[in-house]
CSV table of C-alpha atoms in Angstrom, one decimal:
chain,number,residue,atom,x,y,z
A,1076,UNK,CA,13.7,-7.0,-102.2
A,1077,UNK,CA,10.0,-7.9,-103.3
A,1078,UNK,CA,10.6,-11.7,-102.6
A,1079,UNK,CA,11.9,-10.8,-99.2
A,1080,UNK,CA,9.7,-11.5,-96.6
A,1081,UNK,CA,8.4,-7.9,-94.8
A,1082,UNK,CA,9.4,-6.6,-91.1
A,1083,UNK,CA,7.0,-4.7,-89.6
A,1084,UNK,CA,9.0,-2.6,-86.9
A,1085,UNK,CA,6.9,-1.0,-84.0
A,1086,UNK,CA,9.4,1.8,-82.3
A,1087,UNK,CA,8.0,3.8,-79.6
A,1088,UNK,CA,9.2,7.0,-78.1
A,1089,UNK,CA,8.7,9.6,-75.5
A,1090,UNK,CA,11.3,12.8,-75.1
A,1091,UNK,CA,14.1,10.4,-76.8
A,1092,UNK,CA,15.0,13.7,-78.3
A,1093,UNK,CA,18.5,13.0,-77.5
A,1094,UNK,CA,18.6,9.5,-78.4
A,1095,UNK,CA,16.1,8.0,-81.1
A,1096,UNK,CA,18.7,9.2,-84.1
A,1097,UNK,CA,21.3,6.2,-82.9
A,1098,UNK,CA,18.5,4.1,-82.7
A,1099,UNK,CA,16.9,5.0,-86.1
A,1100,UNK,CA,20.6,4.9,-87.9
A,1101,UNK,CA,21.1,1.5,-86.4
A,1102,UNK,CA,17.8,0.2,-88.4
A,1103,UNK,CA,19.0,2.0,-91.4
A,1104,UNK,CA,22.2,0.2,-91.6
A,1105,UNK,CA,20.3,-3.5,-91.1
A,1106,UNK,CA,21.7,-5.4,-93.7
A,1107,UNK,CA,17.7,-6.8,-94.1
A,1108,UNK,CA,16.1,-3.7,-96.5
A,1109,UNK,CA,12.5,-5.4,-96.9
A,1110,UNK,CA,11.2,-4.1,-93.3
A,1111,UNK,CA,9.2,-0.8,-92.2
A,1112,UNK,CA,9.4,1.2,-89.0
A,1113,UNK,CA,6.1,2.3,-87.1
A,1114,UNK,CA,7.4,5.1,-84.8
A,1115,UNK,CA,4.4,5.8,-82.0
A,1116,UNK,CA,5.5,9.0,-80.4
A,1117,UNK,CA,3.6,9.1,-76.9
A,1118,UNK,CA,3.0,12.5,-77.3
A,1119,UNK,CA,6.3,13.7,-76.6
A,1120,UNK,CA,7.1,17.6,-75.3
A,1121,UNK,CA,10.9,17.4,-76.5
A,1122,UNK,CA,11.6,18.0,-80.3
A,1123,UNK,CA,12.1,14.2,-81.0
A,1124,UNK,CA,9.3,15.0,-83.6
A,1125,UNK,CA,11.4,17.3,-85.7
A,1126,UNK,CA,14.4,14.7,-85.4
A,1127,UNK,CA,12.0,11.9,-86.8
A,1128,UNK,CA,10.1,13.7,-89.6
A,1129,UNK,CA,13.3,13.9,-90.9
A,1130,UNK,CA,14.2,10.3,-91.2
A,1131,UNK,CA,10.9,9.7,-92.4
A,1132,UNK,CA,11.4,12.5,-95.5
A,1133,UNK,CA,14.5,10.4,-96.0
A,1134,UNK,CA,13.5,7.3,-96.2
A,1135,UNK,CA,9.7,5.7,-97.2
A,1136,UNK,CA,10.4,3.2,-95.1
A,1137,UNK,CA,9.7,5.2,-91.9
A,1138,UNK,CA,5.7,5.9,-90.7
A,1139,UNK,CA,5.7,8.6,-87.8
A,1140,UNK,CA,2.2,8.4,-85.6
A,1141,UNK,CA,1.3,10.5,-82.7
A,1142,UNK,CA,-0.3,8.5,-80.3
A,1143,UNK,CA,-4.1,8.4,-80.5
A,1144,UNK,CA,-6.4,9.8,-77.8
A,1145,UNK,CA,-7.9,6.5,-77.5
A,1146,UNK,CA,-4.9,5.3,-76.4
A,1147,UNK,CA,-3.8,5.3,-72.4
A,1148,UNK,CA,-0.3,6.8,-71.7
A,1149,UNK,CA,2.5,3.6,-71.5
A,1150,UNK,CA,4.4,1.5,-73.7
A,1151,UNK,CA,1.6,-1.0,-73.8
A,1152,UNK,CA,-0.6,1.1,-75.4
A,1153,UNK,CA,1.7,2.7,-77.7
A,1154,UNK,CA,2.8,-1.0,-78.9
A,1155,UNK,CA,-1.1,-1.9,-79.4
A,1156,UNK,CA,-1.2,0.8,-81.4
A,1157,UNK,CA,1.4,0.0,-83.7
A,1158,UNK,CA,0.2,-3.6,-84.2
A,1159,UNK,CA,-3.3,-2.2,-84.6
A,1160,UNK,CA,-1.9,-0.3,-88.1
A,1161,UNK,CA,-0.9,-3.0,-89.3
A,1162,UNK,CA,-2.8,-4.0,-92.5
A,1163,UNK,CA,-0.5,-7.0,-93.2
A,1164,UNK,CA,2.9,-8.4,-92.8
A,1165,UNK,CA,5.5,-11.3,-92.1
A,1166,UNK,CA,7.2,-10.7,-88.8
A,1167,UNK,CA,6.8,-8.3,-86.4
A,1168,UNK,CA,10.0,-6.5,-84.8
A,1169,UNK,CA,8.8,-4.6,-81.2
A,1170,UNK,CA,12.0,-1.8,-80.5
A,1171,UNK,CA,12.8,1.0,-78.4
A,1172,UNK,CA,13.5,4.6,-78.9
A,1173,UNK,CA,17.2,4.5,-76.8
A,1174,UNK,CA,18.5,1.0,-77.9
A,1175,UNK,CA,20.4,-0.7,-80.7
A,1176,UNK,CA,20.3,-2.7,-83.6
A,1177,UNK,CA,23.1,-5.5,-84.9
A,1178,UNK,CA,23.5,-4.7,-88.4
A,1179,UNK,CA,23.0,-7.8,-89.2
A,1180,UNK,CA,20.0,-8.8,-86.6
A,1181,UNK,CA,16.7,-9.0,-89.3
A,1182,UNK,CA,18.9,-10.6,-91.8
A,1183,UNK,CA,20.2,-13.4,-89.6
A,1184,UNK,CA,16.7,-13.8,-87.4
A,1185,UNK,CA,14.8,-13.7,-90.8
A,1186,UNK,CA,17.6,-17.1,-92.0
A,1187,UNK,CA,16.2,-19.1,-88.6
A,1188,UNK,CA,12.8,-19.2,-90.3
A,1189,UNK,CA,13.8,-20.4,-93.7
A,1190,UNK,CA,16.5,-23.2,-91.8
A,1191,UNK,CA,13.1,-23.8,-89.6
A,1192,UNK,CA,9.7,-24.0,-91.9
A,1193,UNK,CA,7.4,-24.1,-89.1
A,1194,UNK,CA,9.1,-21.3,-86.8
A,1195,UNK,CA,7.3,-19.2,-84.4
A,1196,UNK,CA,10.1,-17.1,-82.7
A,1197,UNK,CA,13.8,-16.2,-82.7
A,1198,UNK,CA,15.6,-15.2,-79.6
A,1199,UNK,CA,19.4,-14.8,-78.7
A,1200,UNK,CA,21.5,-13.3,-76.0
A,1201,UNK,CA,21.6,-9.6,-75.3
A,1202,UNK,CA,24.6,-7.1,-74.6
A,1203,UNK,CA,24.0,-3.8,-72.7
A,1204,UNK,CA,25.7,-0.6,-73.1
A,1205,UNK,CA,25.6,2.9,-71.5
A,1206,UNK,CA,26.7,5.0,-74.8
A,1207,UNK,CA,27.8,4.0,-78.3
A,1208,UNK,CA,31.1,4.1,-77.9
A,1209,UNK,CA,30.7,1.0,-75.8
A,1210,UNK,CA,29.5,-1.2,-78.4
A,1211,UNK,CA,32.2,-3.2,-80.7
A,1212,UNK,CA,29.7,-4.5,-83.1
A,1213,UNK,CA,31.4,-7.7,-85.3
A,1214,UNK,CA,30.0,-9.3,-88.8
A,1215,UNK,CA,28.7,-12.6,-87.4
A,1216,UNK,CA,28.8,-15.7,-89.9
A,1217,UNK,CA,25.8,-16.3,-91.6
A,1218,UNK,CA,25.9,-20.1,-90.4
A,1219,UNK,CA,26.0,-19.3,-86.8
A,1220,UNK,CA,25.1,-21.9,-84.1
A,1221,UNK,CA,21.5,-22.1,-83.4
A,1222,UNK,CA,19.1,-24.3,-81.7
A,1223,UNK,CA,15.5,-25.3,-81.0
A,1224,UNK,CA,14.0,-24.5,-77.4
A,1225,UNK,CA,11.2,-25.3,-75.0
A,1226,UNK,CA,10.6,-21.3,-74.8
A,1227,UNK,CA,7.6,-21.8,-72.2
A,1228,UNK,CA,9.4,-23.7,-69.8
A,1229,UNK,CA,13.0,-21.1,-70.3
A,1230,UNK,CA,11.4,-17.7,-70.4
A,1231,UNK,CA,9.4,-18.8,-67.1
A,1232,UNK,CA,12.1,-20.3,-65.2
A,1233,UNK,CA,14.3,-17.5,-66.0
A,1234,UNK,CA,16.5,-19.5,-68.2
A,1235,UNK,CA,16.3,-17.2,-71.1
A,1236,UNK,CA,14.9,-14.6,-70.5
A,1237,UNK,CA,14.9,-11.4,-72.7
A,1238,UNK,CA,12.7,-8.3,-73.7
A,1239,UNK,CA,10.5,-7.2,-76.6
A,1240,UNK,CA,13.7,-6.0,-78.6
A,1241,UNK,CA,14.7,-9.8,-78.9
A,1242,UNK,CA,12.7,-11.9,-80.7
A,1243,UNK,CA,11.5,-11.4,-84.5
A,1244,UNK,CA,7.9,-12.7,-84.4
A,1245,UNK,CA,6.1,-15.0,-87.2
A,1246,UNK,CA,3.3,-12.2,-87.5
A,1247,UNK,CA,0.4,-14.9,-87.4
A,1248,UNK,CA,1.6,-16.1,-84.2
A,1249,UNK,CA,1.1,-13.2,-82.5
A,1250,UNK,CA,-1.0,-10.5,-84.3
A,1251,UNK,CA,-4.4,-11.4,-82.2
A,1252,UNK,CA,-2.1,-10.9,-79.2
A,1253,UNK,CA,-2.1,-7.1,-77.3
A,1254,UNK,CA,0.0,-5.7,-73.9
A,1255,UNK,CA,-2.0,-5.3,-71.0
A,1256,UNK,CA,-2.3,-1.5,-70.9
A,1257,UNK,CA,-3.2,-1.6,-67.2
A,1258,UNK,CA,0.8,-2.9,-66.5
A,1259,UNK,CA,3.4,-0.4,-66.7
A,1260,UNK,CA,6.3,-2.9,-66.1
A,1261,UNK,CA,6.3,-6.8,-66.7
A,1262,UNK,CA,4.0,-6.3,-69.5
A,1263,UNK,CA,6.3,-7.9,-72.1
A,1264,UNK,CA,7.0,-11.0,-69.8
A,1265,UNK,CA,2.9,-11.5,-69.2
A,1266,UNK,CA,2.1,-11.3,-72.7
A,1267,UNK,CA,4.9,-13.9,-74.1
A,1268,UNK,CA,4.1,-16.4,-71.3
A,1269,UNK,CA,0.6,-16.2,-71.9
A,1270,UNK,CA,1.4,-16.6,-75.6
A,1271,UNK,CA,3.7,-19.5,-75.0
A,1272,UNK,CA,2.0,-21.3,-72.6
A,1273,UNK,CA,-1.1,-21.4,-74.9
A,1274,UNK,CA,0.4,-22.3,-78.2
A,1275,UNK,CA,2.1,-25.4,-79.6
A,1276,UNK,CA,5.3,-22.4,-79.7
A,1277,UNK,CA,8.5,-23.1,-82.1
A,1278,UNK,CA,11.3,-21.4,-81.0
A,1279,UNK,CA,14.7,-21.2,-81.9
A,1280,UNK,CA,17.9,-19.5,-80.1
A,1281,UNK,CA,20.9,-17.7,-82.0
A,1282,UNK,CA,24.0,-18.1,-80.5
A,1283,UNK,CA,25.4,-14.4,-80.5
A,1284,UNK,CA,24.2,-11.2,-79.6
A,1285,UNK,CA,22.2,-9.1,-81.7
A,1286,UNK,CA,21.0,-6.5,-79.5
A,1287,UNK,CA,22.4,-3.8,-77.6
A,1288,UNK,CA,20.2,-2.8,-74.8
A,1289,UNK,CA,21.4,1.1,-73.1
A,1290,UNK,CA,21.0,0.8,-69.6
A,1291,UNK,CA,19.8,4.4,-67.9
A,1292,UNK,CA,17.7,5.7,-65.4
A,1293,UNK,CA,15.3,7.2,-67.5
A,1294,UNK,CA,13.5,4.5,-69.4
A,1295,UNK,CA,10.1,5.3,-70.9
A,1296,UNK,CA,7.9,4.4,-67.9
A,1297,UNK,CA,10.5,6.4,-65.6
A,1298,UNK,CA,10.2,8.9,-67.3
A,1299,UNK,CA,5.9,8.8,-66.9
A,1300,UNK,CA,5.9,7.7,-63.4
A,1301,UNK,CA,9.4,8.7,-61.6
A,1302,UNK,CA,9.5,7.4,-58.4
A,1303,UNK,CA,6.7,5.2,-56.9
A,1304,UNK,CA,5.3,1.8,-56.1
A,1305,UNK,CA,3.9,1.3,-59.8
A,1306,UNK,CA,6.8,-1.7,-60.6
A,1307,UNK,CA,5.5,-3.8,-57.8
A,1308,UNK,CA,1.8,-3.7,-58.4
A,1309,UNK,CA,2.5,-4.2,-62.2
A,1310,UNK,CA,4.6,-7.2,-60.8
A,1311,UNK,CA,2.1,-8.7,-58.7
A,1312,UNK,CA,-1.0,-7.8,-61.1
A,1313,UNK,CA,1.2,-9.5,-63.6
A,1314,UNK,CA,2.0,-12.7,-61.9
A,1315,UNK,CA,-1.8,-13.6,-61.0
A,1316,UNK,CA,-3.1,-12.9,-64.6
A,1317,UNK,CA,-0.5,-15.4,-66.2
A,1318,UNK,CA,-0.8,-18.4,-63.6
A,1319,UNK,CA,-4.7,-17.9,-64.0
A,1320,UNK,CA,-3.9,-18.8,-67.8
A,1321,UNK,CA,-1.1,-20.9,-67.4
A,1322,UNK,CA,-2.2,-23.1,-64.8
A,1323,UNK,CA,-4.7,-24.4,-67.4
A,1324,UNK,CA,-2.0,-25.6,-69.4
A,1325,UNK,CA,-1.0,-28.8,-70.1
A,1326,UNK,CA,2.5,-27.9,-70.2
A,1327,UNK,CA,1.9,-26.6,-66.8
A,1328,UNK,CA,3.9,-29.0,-63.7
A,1329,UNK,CA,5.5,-28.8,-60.9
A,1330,UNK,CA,8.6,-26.6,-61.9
A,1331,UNK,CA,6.3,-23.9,-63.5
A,1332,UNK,CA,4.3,-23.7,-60.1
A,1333,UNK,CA,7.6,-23.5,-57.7
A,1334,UNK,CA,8.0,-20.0,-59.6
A,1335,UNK,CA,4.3,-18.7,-59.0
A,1336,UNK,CA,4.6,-20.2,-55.2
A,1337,UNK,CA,8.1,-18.4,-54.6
A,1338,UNK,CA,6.7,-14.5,-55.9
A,1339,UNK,CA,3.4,-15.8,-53.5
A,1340,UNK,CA,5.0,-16.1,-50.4
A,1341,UNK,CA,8.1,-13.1,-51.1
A,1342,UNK,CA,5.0,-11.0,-51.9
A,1343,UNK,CA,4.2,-9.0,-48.8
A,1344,UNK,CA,1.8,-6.6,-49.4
A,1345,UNK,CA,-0.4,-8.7,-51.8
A,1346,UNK,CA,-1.7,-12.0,-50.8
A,1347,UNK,CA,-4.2,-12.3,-53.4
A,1348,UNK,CA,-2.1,-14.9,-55.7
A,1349,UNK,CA,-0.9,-17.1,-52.7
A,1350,UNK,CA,-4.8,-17.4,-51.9
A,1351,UNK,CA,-5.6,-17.9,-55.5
A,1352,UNK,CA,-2.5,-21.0,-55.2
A,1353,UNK,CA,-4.2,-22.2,-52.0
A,1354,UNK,CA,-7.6,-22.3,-53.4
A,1355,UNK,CA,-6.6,-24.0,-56.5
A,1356,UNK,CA,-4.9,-26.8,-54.3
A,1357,UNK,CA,-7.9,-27.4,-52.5
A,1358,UNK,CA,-9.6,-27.8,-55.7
A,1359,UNK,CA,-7.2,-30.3,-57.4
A,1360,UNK,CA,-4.5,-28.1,-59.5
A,1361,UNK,CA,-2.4,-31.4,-59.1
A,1362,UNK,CA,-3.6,-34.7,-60.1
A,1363,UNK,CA,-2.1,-36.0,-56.9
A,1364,UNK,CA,-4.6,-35.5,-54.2
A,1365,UNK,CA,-1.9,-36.4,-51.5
A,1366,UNK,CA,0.0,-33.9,-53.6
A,1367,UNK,CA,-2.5,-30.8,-53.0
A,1368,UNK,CA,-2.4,-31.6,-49.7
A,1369,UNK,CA,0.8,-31.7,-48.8
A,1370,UNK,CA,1.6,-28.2,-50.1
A,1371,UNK,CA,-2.0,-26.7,-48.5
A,1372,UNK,CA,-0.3,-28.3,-45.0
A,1373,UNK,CA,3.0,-26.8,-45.4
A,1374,UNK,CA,2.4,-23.0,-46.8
A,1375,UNK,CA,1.4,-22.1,-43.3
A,1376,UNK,CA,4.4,-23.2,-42.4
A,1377,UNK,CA,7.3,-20.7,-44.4
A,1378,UNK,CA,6.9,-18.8,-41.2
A,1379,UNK,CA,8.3,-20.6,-39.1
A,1380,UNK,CA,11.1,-21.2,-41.4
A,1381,UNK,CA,11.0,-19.7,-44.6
A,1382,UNK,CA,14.0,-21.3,-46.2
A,1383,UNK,CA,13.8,-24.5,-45.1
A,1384,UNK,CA,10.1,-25.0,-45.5
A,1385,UNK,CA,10.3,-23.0,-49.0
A,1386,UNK,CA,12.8,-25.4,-50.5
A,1387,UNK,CA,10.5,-28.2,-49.3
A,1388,UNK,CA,7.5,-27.3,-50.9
A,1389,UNK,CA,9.9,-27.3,-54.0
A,1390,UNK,CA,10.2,-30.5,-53.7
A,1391,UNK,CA,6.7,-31.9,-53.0
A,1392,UNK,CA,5.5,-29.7,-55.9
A,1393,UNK,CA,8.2,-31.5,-58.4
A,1394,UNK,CA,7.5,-34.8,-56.8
């Protein structure tokens, strides 16, 4: 186990009373034993405490933190906390309190970066489940299918998309990175695009699914925020902060933009990124002058007919 490379798991939790033991038996049974588990319990007022402390009188591997006063209330800031503890590691593993591990997920995600030297990032498809009884869980061959990726250009087309339960995460690549603790949804999609869009990312995806995702009502900002607008101003707020970063990319074209212009002109109560697109247009974000104005001339024009004119500026923008 000591030439293993080490797993640094970050688990947080909040009133997963109920829950976090499936969760915390499914990391037990990984078939990888060189990793450790972070638990950041968002000050929780169920007895999920009493349920953990036992795990981690169990087993060493398990490190149980309240989270911090300095820390806001949200899954951002309980994640930030758990990569600020760490002191040093290989790969990073982001989890939540209420899903499930393959047995065999660290072990074969932790194979794609001896196959690939210089890898960044592992991803694969994932299977959701309302209880454990759903799940049919299979030993997967150890030479499974995989394949290099342009992860920039997939994750924000929606081609592959997954969450922060996915990917294992060359620890170098990402440990300056932190979650925007001001968004309570789409935090995970604005920090990877940021992240991809700004590094030379290598990126493979497995062919099989290694993570079971429960789907409920209740997730962990539900249960902090119940009913309200917060998903779309996250959204929004989320959108402008990565095509301000993005847009400065080289790998950004005309593809990338149709996405940012689409959310712009569906957005109705926010017009501040559609007038950050505009603005940029008039100041060149294409090479192509005739380019810049052709979309600045025909955004007015979605009114009239949004379809048609929408599909249109799809195709000027990947002319």
């Amino acid at each position: 186990m000591r030439n293993q490379p080490l797993i640094t798991i970050i688990l947080t939790t909040f009133n997963r009373a109920h829950l976090i033991e499936e969760t915390l038996n499914s990391i037990i049974f990984q078939t990888y034993f060189n990793w450790r588990c972070f638990i950041i319990d968002d000050n929780s007022t169920d007895n999920t405490s009493v349920i953990v402390e036992q795990y981690v009188k169990n087993d060493t591997r398990f490190h149980f933190f309240i989270k911090e006063k300095r820390y806001p209330k949200g899954l951002s800031a309980s994640r930030n906390m758990g990569m600020d503890l760490i002191d040093d590691t290989d790969f990073i593993q982001f989890f939540d309190d209420d899903d499930i591990m393959h047995p065999q997920k660290l072990e074969l995600q932790v194979l794609e970066f001896k196959k690939h030297k210089s890898l960044d990032i592992t991803i694969f498809p994932t299977t959701n489940f309302k209880i454990l009884n759903d799940i049919e869980i299979k030993e997967v061959d150890k030479k499974v299918d995989s394949v290099l990726i342009n992860i920039a250009e997939d994750f924000i087309l929606g081609r592959r998309l997954f969450t922060a339960q996915v990917p294992l995460i060359r620890y170098n690549y990402i440990k300056e990175a932190r979650f925007d603790q001001t968004l309570f949804y789409a935090e995970e999609w604005e920090v990877f695009n940021k992240l991809f869009f700004s590094k030379n990312t290598i990126a493979s995806f497995i062919n099989v699914s290694l993570f079971f995702h429960r789907k409920h009502d209740l997730s962990i900002t539900s249960n902090f925020f119940g009913k309200s607008n917060i998903r779309d101003v996250s959204n929004n707020q989320a959108f402008l902060s990565v095509y301000n970063v993005i847009k400065q990319s080289s790998r950004f074209n005309g593809k990338v933009f149709c996405r940012f212009i689409t959310f712009a002109l569906n957005c109705k109560d926010n017009k501040l990124l559609l007038n950050t697109i505009k603005k940029d247009l008039k100041n060149k974000l294409f090479p192509s002058k005739i380019k810049n104005q052709l979309l600045l001339f025909m955004i007015p024009l979605v009114s009239l007919n949004k379809k048609n004119v929408t599909r249109l500026i799809h195709r000027i923008a990947r002319w």
